[in-house]
mmCIF file of C-alpha atoms and ligand atoms in Angstrom:
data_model
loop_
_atom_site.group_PDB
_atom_site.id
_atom_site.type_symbol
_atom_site.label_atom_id
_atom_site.label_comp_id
_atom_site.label_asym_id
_atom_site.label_seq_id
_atom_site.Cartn_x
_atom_site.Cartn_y
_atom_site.Cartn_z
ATOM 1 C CA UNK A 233 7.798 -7.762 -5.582
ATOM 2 C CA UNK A 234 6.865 -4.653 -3.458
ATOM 3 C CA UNK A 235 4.619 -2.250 -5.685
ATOM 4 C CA UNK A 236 4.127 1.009 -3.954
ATOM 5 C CA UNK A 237 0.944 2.468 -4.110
ATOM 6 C CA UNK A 238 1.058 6.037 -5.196
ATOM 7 C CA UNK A 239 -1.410 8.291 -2.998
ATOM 8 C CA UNK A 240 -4.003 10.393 -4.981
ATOM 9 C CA UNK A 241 -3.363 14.014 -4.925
ATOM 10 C CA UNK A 242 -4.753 15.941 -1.395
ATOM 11 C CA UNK A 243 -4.913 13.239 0.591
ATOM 12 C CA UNK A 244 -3.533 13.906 4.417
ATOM 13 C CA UNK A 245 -1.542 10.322 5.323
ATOM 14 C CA UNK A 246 -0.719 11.509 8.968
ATOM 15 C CA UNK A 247 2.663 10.114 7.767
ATOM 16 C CA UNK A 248 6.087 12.387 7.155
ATOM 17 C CA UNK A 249 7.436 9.611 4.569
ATOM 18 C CA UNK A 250 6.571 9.098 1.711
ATOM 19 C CA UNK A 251 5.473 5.546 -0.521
ATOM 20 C CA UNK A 252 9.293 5.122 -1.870
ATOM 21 C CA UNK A 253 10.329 5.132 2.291
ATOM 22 C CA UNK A 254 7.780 2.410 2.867
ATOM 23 C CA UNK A 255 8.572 0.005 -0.041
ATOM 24 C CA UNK A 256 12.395 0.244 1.146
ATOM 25 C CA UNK A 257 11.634 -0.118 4.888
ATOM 26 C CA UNK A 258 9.429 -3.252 4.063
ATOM 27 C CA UNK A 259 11.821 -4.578 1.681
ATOM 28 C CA UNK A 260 14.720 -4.277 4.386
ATOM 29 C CA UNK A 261 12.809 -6.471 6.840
ATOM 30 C CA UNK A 262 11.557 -9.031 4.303
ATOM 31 C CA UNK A 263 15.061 -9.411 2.563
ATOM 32 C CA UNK A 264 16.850 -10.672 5.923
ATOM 33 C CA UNK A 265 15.148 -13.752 6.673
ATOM 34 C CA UNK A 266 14.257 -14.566 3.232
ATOM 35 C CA UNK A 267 17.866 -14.730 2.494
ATOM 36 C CA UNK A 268 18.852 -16.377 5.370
ATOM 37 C CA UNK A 269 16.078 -19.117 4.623
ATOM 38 C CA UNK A 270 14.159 -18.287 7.139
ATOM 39 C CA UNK A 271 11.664 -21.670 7.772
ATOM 40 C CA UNK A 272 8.981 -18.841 9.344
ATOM 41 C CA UNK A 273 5.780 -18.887 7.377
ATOM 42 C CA UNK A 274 5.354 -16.350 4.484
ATOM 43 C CA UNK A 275 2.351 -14.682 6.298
ATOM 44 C CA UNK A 276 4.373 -14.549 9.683
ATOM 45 C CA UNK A 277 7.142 -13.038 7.638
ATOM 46 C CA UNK A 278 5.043 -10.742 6.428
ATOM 47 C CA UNK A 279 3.323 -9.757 9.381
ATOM 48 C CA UNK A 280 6.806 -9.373 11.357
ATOM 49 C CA UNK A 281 7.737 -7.258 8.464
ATOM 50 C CA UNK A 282 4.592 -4.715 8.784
ATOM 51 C CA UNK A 283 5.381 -4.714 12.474
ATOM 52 C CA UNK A 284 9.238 -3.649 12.111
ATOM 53 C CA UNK A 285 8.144 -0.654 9.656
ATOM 54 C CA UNK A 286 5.132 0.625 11.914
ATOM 55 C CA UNK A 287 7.522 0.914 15.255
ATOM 56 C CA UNK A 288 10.240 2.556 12.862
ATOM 57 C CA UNK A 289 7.126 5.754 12.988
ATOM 58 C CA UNK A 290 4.295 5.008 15.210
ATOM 59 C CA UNK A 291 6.390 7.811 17.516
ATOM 60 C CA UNK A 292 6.548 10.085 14.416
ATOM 61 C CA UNK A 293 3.377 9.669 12.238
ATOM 62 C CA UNK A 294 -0.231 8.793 12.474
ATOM 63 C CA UNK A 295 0.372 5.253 12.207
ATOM 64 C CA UNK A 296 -3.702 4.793 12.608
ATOM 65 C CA UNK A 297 -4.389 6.563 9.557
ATOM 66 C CA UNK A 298 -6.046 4.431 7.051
ATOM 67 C CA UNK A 299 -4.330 6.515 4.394
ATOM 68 C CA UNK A 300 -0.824 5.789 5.449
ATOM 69 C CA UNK A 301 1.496 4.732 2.591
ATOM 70 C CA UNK A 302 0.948 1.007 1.512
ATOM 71 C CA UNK A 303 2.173 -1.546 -0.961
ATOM 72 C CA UNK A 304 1.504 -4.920 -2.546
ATOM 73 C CA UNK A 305 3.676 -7.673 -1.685
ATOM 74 C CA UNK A 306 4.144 -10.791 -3.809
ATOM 75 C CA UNK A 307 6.398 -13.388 -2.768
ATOM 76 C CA UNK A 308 7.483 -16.964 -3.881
ATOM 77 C CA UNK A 309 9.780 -19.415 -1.953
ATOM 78 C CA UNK A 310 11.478 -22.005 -3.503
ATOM 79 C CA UNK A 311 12.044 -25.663 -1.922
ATOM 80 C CA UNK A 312 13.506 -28.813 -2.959
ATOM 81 C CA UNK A 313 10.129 -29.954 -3.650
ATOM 82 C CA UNK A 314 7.839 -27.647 -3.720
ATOM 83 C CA UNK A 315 7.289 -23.601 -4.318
ATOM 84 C CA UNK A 316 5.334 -21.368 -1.661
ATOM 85 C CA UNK A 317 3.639 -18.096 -2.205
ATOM 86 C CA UNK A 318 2.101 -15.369 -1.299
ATOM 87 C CA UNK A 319 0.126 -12.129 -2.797
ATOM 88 C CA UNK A 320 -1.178 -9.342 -1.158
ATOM 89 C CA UNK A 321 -3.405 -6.969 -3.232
ATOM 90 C CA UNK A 322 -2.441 -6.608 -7.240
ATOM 91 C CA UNK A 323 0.671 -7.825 -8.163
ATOM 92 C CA UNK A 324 -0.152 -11.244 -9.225
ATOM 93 C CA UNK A 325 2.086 -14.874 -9.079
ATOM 94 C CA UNK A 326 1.605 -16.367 -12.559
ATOM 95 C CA UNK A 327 2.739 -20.514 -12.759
ATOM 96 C CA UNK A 328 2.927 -22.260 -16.057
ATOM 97 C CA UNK A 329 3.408 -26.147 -15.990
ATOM 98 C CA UNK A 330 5.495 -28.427 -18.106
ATOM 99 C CA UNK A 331 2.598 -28.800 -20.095
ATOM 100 C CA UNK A 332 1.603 -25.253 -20.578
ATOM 101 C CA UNK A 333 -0.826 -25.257 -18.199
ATOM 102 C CA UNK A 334 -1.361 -21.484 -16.553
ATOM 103 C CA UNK A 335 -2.064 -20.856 -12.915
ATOM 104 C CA UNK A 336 -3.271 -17.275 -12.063
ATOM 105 C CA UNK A 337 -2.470 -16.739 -8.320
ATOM 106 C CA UNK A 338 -4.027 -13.069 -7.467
ATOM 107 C CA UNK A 339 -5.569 -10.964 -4.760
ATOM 108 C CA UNK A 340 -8.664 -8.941 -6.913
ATOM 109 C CA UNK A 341 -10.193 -8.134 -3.621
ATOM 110 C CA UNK A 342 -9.565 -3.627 -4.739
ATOM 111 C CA UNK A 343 -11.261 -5.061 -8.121
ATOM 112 C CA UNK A 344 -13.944 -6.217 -6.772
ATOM 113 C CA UNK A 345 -14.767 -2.952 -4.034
ATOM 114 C CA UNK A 346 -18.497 -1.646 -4.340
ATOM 115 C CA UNK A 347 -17.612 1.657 -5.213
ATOM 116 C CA UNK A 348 -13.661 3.285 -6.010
ATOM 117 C CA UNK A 349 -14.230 6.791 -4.589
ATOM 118 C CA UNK A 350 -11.121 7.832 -2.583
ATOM 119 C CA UNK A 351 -13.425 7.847 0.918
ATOM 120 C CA UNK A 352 -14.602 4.445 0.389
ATOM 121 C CA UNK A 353 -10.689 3.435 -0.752
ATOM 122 C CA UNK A 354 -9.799 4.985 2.448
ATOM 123 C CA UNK A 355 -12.931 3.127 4.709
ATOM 124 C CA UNK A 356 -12.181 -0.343 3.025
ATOM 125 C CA UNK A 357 -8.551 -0.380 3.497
ATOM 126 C CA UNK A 358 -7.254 -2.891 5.470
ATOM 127 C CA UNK A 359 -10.901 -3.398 6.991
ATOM 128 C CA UNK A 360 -13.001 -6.995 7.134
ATOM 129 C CA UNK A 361 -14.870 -7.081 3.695
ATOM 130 C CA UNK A 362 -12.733 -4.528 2.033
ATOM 131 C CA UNK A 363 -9.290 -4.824 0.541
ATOM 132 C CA UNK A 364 -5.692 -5.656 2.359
ATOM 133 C CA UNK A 365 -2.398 -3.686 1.157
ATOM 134 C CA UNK A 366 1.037 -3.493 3.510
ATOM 135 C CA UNK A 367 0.757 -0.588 5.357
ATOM 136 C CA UNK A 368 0.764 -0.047 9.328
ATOM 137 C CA UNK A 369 -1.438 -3.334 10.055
ATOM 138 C CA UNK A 370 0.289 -6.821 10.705
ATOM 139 C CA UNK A 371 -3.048 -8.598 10.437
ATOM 140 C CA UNK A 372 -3.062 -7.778 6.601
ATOM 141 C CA UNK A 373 -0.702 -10.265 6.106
ATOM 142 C CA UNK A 374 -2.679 -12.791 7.248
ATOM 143 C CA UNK A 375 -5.521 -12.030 4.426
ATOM 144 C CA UNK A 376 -2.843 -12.841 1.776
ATOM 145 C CA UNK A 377 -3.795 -15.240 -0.921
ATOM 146 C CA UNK A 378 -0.872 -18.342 0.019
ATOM 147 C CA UNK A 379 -0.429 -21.718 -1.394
ATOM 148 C CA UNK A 380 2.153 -24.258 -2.302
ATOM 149 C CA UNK A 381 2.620 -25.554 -5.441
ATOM 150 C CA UNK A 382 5.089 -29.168 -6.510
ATOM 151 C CA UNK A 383 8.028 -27.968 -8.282
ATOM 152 C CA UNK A 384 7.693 -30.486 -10.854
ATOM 153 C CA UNK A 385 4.464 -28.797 -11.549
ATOM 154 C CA UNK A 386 6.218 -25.857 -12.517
ATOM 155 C CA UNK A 387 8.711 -24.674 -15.209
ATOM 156 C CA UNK A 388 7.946 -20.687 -15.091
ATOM 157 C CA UNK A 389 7.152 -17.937 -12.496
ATOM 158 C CA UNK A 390 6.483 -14.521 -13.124
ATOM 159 C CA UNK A 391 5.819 -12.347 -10.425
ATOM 160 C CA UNK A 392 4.587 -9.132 -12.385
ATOM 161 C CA UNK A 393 3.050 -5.383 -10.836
ATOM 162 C CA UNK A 394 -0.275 -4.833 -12.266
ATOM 163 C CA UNK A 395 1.112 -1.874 -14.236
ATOM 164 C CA UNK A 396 2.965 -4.918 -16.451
ATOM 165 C CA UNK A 397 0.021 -7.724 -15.760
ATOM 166 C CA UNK A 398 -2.206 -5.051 -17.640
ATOM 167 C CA UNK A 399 -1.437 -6.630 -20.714
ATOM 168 C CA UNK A 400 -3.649 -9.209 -20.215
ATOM 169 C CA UNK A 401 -6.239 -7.419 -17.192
ATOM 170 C CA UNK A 402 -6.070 -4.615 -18.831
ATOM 171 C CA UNK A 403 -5.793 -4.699 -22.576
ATOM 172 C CA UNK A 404 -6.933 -8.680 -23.099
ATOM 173 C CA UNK A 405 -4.054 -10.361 -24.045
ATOM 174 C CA UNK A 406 -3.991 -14.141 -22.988
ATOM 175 C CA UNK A 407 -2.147 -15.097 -19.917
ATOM 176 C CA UNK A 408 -0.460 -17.766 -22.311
ATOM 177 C CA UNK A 409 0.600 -14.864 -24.377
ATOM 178 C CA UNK A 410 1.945 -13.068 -21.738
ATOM 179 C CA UNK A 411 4.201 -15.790 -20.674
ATOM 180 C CA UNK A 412 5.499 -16.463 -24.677
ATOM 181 C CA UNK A 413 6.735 -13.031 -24.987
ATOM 182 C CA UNK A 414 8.321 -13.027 -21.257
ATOM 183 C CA UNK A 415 10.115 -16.922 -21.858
ATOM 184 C CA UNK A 416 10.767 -15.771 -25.854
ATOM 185 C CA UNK A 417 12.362 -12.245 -25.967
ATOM 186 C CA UNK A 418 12.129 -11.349 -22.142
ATOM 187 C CA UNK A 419 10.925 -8.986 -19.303
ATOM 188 C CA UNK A 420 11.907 -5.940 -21.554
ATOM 189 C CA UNK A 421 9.628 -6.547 -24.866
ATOM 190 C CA UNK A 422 6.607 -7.714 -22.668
ATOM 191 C CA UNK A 423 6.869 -3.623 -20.772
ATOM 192 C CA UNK A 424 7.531 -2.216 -24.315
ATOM 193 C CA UNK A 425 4.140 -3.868 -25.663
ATOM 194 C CA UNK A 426 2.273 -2.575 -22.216
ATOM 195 C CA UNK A 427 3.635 0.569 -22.700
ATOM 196 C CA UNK A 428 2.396 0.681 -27.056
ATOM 197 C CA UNK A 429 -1.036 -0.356 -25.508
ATOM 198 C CA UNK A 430 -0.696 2.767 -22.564
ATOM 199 C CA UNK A 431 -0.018 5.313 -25.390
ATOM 200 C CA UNK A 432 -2.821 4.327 -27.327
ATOM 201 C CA UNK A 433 -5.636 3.843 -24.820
ATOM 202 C CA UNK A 434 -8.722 5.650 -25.767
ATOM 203 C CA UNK A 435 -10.043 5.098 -22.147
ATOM 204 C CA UNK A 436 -6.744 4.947 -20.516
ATOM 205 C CA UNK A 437 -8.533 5.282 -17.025
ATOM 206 C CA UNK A 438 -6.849 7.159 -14.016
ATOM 207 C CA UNK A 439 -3.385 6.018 -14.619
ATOM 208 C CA UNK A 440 -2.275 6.047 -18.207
ATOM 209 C CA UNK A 441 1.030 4.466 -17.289
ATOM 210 C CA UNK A 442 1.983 2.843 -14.260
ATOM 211 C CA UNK A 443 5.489 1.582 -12.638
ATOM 212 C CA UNK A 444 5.739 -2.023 -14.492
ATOM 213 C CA UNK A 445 8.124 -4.485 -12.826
ATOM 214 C CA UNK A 446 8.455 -8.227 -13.796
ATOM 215 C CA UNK A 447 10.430 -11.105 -11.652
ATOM 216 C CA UNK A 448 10.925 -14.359 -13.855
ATOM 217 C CA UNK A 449 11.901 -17.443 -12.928
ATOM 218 C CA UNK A 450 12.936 -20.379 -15.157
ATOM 219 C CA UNK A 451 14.449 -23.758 -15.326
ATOM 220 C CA UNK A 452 15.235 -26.536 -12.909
HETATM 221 ZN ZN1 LIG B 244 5.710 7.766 8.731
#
């Protein structure tokens, strides 16, 4: 799951392409030795990945520019025996056992800033103490929550963007919930709730509705 994240208005990226050019360019160096089944680590994937789209325009952009499009990245590899993943700022891994037990793997780290203003965005991007995104800086990927989980542990993954995890970070509903309307009536009803909730928010915030993407995986 690649979530693009969409600049505010007037702000100078010292980059010609835009967020939908990143997300592609990322995703076409990820999808290659993912495929393939790559043994590489997630992070060294990742930070191969970030490379390969920063030397595609560090001769045509600003690729120093803390503002340069970014995205989240949210992966999960499945073994024989075991599932590995990783998340890099807000799109979080979500694990529910055989037992209904709920595991809540996400990176909160933009939650949690000091302050949101769009200079201190821009001065704790990708910067010790701040928050990580994929953008021009390999090292990010290395600050992604990882972990491994058994596979008998698990009977459902949802990878979700926050613009579909909002039902529960944003408007309350239970994780548990969450998962009963994706593993009952699917990806489709769960974004048709978010999007009831995003037309009736009183204090919808600065981004009334949001791209909202869901990945589930079920079964043996
Ligand atoms: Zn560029």
């Amino acid at each position: 799951m690649l979530d693009g994240a969409t600049a505010p208005a007037g702000v100078e990226s010292g980059c010609r392409h835009d967020v939908p050019w990143l997300v592609m360019r990322l995703a076409r160096e990820l999808a290659p030795p993912l495929l393939t089944r790559s043994p590489t680590p997630l992070p060294d994937l990742l930070a191969e990945a970030i490379a390969g789209v920063r030397a595609t325009h560090a001769d045509t952009c600003d690729v120093s520019n803390p503002d340069s499009p970014s995205s989240t990245v949210s992966m999960v590899r499945l073994h024989p025996d075991h599932v590995e993943h990783l998340v890099l700022a807000d799109s979080p891994v979500v694990l529910r056992s055989p037992d209904g037990k709920i595991t809540v793997h996400s990176d909160d780290r933009i939650e949690r800033l000091p302050e949101r203003t769009l200079e201190a965005v821009r001065r704790l991007r990708n910067q010790p103490g701040g928050f990580w995104a994929a953008s021009t800086e390999p090292q990010a990927a290395y600050e992604a929550v990882v972990g491994t989980t058994d596979r008998a542990d698990i009977d459902v993954i949802a990878i979700l963007s926050d613009g579909a995890s909002r039902f529960t970070e944003r408007y309350g509903h239970p994780w548990e919930e969450l998962l009963d309307v994706l593993t009952t009536d699917g990806p489709r009803r769960l974004i048709d709730l978010v999007r009831e909730h995003d037309a009736a928010a009183t204090t919808p915030g600065w981004k009334r509705y949001d791209d909202a993407s869901v990945v589930l995986l079920q079964g043996p």
